[in-house]
Tab-separated table of N, CA and C and ligand atoms in Angstrom:
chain	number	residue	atom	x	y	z
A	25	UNK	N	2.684	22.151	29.083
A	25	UNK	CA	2.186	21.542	27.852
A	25	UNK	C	3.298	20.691	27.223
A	26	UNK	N	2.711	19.347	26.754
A	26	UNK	CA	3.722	18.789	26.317
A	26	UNK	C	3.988	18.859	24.761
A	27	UNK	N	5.888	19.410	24.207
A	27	UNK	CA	6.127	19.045	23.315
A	27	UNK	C	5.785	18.588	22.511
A	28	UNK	N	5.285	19.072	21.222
A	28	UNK	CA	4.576	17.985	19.696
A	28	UNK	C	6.316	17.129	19.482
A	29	UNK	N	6.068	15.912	18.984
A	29	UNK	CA	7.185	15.335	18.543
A	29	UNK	C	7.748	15.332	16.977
A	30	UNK	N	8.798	14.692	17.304
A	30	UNK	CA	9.572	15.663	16.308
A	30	UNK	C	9.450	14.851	15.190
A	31	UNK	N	9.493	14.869	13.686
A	31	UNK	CA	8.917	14.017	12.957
A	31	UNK	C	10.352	12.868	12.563
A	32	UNK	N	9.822	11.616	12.493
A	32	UNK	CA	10.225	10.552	12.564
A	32	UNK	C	10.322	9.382	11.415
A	33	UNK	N	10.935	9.162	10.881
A	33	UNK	CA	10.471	7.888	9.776
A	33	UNK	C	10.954	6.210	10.195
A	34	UNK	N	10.033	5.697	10.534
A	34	UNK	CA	10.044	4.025	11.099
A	34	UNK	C	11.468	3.118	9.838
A	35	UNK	N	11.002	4.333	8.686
A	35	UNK	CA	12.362	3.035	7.886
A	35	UNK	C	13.475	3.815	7.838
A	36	UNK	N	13.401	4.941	7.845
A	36	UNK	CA	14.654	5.455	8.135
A	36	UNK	C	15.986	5.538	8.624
A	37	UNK	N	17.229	4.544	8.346
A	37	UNK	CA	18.086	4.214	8.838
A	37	UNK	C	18.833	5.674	9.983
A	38	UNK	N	19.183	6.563	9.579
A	38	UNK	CA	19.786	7.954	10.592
A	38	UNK	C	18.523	7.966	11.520
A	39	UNK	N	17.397	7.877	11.743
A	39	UNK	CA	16.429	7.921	12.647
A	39	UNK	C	16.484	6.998	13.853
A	40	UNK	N	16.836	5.862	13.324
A	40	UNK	CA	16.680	4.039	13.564
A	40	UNK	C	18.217	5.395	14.776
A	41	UNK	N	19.522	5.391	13.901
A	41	UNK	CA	20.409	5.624	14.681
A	41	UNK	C	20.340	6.572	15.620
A	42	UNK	N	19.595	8.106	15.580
A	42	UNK	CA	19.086	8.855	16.355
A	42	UNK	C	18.175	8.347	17.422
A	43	UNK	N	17.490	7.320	17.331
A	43	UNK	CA	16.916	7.045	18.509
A	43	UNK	C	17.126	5.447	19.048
A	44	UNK	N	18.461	5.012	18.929
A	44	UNK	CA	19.170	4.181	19.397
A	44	UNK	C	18.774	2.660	19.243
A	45	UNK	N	18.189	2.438	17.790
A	45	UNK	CA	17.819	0.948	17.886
A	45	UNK	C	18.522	0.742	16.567
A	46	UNK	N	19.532	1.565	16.177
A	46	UNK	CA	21.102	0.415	15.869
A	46	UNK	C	22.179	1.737	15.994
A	47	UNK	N	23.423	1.026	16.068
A	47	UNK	CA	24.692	1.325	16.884
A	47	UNK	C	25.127	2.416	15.977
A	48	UNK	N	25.492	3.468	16.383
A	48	UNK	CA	26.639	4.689	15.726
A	48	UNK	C	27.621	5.051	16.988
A	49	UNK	N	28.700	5.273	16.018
A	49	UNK	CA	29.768	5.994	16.762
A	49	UNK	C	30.148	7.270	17.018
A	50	UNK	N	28.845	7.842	18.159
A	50	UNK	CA	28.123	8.753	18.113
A	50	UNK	C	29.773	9.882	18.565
A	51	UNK	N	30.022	10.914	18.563
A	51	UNK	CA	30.983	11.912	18.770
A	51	UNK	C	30.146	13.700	19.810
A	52	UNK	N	29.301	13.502	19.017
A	52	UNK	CA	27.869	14.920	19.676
A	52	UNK	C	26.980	14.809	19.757
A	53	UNK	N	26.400	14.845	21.158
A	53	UNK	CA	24.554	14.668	20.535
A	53	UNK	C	24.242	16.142	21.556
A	54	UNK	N	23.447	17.251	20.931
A	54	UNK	CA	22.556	17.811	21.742
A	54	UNK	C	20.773	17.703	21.889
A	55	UNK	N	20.267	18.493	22.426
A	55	UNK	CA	18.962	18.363	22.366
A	55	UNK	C	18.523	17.690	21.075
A	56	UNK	N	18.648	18.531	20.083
A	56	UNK	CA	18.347	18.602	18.789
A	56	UNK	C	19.049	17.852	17.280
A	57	UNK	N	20.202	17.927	17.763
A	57	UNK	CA	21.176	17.200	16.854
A	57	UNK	C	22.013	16.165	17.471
A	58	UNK	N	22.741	15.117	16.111
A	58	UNK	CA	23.274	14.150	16.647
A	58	UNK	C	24.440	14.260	15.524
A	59	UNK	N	26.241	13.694	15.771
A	59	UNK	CA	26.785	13.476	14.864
A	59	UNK	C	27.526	12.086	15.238
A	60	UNK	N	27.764	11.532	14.044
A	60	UNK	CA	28.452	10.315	14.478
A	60	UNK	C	29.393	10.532	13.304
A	61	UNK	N	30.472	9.133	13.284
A	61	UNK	CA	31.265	8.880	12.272
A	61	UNK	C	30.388	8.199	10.956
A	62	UNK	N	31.017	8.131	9.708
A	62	UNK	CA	30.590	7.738	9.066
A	62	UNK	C	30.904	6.558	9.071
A	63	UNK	N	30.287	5.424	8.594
A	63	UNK	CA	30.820	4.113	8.698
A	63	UNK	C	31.405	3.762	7.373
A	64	UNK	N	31.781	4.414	6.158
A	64	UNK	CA	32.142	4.246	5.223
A	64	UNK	C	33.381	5.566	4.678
A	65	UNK	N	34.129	5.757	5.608
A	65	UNK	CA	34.954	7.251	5.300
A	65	UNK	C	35.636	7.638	4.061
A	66	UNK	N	35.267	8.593	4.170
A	66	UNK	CA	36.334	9.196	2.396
A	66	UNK	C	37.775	8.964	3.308
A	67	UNK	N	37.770	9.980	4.160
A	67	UNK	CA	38.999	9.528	5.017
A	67	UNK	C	38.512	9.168	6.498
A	68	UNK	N	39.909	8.627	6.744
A	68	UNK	CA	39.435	8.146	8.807
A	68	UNK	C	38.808	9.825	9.346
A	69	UNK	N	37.987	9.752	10.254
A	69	UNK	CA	37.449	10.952	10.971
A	69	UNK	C	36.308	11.399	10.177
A	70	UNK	N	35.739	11.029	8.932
A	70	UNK	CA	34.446	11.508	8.127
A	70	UNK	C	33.574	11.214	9.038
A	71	UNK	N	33.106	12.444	9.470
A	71	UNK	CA	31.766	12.596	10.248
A	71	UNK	C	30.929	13.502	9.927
A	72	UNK	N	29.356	12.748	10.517
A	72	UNK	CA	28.046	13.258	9.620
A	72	UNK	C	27.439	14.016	10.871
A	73	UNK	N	26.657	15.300	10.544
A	73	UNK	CA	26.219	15.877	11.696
A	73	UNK	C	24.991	15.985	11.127
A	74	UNK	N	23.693	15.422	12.128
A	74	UNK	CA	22.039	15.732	11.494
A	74	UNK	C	21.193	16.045	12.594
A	75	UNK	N	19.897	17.086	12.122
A	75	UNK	CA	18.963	17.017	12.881
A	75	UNK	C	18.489	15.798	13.615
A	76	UNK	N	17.977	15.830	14.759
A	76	UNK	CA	17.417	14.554	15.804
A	76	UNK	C	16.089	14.450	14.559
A	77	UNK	N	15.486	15.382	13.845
A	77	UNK	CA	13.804	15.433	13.380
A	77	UNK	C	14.346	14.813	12.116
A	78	UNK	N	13.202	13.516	11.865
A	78	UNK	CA	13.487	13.529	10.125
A	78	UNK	C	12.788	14.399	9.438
A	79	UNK	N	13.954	14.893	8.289
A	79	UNK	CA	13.773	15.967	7.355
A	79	UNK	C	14.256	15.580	5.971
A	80	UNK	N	13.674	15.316	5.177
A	80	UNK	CA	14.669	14.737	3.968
A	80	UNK	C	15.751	15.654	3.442
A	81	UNK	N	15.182	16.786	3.298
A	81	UNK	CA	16.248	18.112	2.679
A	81	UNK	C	16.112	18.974	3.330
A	82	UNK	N	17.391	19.728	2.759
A	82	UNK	CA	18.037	21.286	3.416
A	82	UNK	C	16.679	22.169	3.353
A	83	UNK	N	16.015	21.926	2.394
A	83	UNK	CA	15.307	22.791	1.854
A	83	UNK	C	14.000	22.938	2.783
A	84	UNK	N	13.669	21.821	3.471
A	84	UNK	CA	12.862	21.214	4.250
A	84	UNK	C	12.990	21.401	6.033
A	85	UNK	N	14.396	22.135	6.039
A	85	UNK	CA	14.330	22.029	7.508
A	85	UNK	C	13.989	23.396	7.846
A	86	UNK	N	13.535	23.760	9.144
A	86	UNK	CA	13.118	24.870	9.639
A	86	UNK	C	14.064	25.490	10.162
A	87	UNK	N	14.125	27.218	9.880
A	87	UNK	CA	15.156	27.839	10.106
A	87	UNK	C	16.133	27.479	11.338
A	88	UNK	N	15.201	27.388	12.508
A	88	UNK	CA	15.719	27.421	13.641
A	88	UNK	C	16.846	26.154	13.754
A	89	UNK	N	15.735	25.266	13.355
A	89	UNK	CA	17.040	23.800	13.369
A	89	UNK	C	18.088	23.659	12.180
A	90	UNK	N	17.602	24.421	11.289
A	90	UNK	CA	19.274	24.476	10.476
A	90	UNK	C	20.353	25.236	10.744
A	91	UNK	N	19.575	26.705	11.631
A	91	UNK	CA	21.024	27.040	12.306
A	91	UNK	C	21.541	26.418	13.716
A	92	UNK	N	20.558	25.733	14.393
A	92	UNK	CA	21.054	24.963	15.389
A	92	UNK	C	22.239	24.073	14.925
A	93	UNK	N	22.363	23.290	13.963
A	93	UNK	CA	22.904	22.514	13.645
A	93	UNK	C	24.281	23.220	12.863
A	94	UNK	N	24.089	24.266	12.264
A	94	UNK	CA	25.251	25.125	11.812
A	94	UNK	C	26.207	25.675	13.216
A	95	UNK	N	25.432	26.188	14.100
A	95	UNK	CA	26.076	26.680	15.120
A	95	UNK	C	27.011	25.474	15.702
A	96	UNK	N	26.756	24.069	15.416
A	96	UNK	CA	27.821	23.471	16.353
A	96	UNK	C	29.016	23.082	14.925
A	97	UNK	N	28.679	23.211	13.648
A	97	UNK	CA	30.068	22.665	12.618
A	97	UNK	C	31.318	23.242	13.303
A	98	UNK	N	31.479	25.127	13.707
A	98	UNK	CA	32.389	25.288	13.772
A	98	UNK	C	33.600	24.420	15.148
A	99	UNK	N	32.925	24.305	16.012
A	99	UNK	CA	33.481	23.664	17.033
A	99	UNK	C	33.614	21.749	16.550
A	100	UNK	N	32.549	21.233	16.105
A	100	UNK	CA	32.748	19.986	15.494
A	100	UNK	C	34.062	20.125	14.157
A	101	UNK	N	34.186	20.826	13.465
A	101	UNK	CA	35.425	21.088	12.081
A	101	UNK	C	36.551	21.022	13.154
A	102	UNK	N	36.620	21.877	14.029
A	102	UNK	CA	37.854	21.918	14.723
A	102	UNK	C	38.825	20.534	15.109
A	103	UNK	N	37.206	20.071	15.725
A	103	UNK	CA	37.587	19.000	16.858
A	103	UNK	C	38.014	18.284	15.959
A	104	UNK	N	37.198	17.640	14.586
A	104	UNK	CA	37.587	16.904	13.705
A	104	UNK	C	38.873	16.867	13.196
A	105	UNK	N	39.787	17.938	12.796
A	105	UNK	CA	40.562	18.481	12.161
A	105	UNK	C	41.553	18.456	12.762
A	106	UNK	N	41.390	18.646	14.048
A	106	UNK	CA	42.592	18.468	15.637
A	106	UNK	C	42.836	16.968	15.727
A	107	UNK	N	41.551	16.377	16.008
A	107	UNK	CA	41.906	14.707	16.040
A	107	UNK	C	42.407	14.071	15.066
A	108	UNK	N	42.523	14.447	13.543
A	108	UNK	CA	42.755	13.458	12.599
A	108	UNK	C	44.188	14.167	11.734
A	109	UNK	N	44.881	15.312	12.513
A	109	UNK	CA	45.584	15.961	12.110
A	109	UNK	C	45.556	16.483	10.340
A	110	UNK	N	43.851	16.844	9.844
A	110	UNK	CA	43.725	17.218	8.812
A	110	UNK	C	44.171	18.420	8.169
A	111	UNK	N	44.712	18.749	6.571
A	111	UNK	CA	45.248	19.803	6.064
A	111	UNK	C	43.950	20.852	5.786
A	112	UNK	N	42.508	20.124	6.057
A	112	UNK	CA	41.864	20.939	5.275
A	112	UNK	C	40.406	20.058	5.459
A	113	UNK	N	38.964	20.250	5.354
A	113	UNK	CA	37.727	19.608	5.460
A	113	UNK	C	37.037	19.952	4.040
A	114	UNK	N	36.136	19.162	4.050
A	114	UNK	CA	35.501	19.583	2.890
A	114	UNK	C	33.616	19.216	3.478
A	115	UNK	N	32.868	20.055	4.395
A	115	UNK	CA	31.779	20.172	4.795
A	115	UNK	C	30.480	20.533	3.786
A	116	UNK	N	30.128	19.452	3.282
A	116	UNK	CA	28.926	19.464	2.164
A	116	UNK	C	27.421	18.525	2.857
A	117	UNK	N	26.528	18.880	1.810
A	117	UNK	CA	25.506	18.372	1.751
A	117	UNK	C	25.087	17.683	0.671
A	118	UNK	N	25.355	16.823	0.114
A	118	UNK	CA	24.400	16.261	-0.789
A	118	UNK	C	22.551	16.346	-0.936
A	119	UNK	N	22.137	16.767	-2.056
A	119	UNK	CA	20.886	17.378	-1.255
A	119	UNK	C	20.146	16.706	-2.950
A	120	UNK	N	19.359	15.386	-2.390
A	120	UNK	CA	18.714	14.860	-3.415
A	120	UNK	C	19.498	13.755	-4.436
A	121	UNK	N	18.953	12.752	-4.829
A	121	UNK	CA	19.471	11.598	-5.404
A	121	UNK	C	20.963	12.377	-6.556
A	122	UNK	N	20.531	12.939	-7.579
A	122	UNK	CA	21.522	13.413	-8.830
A	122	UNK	C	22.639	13.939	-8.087
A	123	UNK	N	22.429	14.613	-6.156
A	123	UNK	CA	24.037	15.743	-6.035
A	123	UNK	C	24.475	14.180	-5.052
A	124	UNK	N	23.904	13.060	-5.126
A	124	UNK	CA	24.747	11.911	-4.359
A	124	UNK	C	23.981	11.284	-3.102
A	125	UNK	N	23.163	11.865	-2.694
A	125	UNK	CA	22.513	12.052	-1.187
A	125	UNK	C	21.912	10.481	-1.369
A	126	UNK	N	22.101	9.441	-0.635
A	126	UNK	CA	21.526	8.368	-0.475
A	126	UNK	C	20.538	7.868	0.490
A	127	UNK	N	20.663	8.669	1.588
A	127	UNK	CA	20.014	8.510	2.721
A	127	UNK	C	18.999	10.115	3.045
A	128	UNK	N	17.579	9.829	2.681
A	128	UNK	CA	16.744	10.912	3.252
A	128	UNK	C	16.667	11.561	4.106
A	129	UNK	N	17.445	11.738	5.047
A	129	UNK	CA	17.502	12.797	6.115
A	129	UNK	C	18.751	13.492	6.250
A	130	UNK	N	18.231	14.535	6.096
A	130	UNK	CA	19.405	15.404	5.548
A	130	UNK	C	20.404	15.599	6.864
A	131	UNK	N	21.561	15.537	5.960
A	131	UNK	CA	23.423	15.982	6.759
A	131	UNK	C	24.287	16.183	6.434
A	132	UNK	N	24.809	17.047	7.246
A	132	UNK	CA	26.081	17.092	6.579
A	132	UNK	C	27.208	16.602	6.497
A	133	UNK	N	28.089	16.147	5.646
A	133	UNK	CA	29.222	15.402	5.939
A	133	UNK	C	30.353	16.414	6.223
A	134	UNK	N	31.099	16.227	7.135
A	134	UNK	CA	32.779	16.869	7.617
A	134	UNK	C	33.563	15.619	7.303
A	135	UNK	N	34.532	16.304	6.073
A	135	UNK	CA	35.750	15.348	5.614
A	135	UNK	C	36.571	15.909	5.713
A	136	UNK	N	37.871	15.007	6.701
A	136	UNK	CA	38.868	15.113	6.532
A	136	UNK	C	39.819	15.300	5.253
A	137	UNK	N	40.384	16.165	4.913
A	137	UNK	CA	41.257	16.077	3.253
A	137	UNK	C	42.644	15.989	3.644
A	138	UNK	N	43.598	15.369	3.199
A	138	UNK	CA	45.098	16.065	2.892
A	138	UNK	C	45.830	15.788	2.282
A	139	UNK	N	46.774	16.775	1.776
A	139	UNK	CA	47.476	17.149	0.633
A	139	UNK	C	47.797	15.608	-0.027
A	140	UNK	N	47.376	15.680	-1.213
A	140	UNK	CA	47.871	14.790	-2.085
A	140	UNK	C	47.507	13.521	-1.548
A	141	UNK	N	45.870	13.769	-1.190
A	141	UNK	CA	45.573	12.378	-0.550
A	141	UNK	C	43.964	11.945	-1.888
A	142	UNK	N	43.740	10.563	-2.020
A	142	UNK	CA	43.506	9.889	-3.331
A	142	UNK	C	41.551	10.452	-3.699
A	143	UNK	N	41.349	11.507	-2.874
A	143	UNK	CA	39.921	12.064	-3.177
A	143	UNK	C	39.698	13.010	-4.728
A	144	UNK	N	39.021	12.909	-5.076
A	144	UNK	CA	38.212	12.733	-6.655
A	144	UNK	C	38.025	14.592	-6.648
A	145	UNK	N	38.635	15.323	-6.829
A	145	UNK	CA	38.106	16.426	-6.172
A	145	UNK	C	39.318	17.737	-6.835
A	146	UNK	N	38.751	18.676	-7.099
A	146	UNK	CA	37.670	19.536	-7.599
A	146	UNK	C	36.934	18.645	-8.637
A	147	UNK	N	35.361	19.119	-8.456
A	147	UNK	CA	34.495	18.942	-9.578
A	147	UNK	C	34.587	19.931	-10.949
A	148	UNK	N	34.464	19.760	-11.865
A	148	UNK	CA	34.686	20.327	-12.998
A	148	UNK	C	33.529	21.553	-13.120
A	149	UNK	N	34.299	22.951	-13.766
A	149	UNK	CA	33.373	23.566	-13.511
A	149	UNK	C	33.362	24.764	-14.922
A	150	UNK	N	31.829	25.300	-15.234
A	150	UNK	CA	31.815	25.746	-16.412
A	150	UNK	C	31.777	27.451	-16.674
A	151	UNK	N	31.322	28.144	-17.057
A	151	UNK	CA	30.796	29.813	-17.638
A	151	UNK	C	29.752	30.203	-17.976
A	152	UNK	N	29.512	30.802	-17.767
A	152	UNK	CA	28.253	31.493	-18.416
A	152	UNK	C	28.840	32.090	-19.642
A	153	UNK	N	27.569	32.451	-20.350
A	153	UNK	CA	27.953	33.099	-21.747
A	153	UNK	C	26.655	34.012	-21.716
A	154	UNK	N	27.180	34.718	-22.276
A	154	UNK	CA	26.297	36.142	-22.592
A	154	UNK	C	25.500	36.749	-21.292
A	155	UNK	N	24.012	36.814	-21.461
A	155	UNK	CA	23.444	37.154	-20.006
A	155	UNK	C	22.723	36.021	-19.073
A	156	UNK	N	23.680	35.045	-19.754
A	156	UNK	CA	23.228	33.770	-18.078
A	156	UNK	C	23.075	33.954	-16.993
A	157	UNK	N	24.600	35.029	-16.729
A	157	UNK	CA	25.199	35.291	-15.297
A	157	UNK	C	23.821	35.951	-14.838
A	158	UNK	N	23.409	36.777	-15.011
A	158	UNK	CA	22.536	37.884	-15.093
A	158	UNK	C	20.931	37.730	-14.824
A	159	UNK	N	20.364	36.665	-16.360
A	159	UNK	CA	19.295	36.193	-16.006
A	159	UNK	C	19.148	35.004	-14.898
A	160	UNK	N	20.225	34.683	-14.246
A	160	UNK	CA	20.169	33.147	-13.119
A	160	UNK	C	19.734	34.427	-12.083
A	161	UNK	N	20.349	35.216	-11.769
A	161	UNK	CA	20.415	36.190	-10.795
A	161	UNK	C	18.644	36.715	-10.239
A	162	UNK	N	18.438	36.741	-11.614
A	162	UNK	CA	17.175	37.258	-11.582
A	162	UNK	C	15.938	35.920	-11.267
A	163	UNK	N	16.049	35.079	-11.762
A	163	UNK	CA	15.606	33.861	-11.326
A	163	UNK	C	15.133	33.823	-9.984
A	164	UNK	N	16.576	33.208	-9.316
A	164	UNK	CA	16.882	33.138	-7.973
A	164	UNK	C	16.136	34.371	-6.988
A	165	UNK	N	16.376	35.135	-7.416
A	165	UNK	CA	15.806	36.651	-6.170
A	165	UNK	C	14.853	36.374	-6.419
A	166	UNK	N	13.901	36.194	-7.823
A	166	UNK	CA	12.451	36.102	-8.122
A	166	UNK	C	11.953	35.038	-7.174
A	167	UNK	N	12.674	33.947	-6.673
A	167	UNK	CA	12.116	32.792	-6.008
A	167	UNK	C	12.060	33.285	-4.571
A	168	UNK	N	13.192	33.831	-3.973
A	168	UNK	CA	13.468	34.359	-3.387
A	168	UNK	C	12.520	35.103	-2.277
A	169	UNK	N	12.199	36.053	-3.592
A	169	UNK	CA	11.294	37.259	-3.240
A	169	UNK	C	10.184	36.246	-2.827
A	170	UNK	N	9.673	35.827	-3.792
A	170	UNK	CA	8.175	34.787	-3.600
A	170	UNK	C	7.833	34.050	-2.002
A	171	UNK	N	9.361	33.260	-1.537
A	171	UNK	CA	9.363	32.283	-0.859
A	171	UNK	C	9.224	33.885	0.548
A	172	UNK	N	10.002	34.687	0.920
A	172	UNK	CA	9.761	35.791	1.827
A	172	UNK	C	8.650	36.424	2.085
A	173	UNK	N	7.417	36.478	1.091
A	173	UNK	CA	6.727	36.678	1.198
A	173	UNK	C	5.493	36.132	1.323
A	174	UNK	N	5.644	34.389	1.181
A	174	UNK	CA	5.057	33.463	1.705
A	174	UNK	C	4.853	33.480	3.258
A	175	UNK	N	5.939	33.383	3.800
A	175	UNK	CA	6.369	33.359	5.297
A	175	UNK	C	6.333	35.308	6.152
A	176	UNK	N	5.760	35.989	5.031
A	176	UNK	CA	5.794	37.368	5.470
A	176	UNK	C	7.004	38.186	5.950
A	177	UNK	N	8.278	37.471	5.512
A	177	UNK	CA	9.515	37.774	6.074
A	177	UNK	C	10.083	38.879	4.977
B	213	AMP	P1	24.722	10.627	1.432
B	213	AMP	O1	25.217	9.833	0.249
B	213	AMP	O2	25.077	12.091	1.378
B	213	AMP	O3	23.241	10.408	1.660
B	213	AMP	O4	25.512	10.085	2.673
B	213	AMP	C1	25.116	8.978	3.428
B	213	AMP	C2	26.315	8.554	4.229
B	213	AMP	O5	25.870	7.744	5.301
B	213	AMP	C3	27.335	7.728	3.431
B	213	AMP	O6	28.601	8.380	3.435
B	213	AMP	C4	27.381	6.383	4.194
B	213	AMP	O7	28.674	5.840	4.246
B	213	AMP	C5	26.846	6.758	5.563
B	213	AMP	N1	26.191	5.706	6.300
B	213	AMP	C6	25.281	4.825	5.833
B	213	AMP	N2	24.875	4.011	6.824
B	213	AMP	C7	25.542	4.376	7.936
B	213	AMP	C8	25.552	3.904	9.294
B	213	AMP	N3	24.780	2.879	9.695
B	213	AMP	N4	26.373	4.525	10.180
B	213	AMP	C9	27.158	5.549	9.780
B	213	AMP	N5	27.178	6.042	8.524
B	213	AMP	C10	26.386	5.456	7.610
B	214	ZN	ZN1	15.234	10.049	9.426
């Protein structure tokens, strides 16, 4: 039986590059995933690792292919980190227009960092007061709970 295909977007620039009708400087590709360099680096060696399927968000991808794609960072961080003689990476997702994410199909970026080099970084960060800590907690599991029992998990 043949394979359903994997979902695709015609304007999608990372798609366009996943299925080779414009140029990346591809570094990994398996079945499922592809990483290339970024063409715009925080530093030299910024490379993006994404599902082959378009997916706009984290939130959106299916278990299996988000740990597919986790299972290769650790060996991709290395390699990265070996080649560009980095002090340190900084492996994020931008996930939706407000956390930066410009391009709809979700990835992750691996950045090179080092010491006392001109990146914008730590982000500023705040406290809770009274029972924030507490009621977020409860929030979250509440969604949590909901979303597990959607999927019967
Ligand atoms: P984000 O802002 O998290 O959506 O990240 C998108 C990233 O894709 C940016 O860092 C861009 O520099 C990078 N990018 C955009 N177009 C290309 C391209 N054609 N090849 C490689 N990287 C690209
Ligand atoms: Zn896409």
């Amino acid at each position: 039986m043949s394979q359903p295909q994997a979902p695709q977007d015609p304007h999608c620039i990372f798609c366009k590059i996943v299925h080779g009708q414009i140029p990346a400087t591809k570094v990994l590709e398996t079945s499922q995933a592809v990483a290339f360099l970024d063409i715009h680096p925080v530093n030299p060696g910024h490379t993006l690792i994404l599902p082959r399927a378009h997916h706009a968000h984290l939130g959106e991808l299916p278990d299996d292919l988000a740990a597919h794609v986790a299972s290769l960072l650790p060996r991709l961080c290395r390699a990265v980190r070996a080649a560009t003689g980095a002090d340190g990476l900084n492996v994020i997702v931008n996930n939706g227009r407000s956390a930066g994410q410009t391009i709809d199909h979700v990835h992750w970026h691996i950045i090179p960092r080092f010491r006392d080099d001109a990146v914008n970084w730590p982000w500023p960060q705040g406290e809770y007061v009274g029972d924030e800590l507490g009621q977020m907690q409860f929030r979250i599991e509440q969604e949590l709970r909901a979303s597990s029992d959607a999927v019967g998990g």
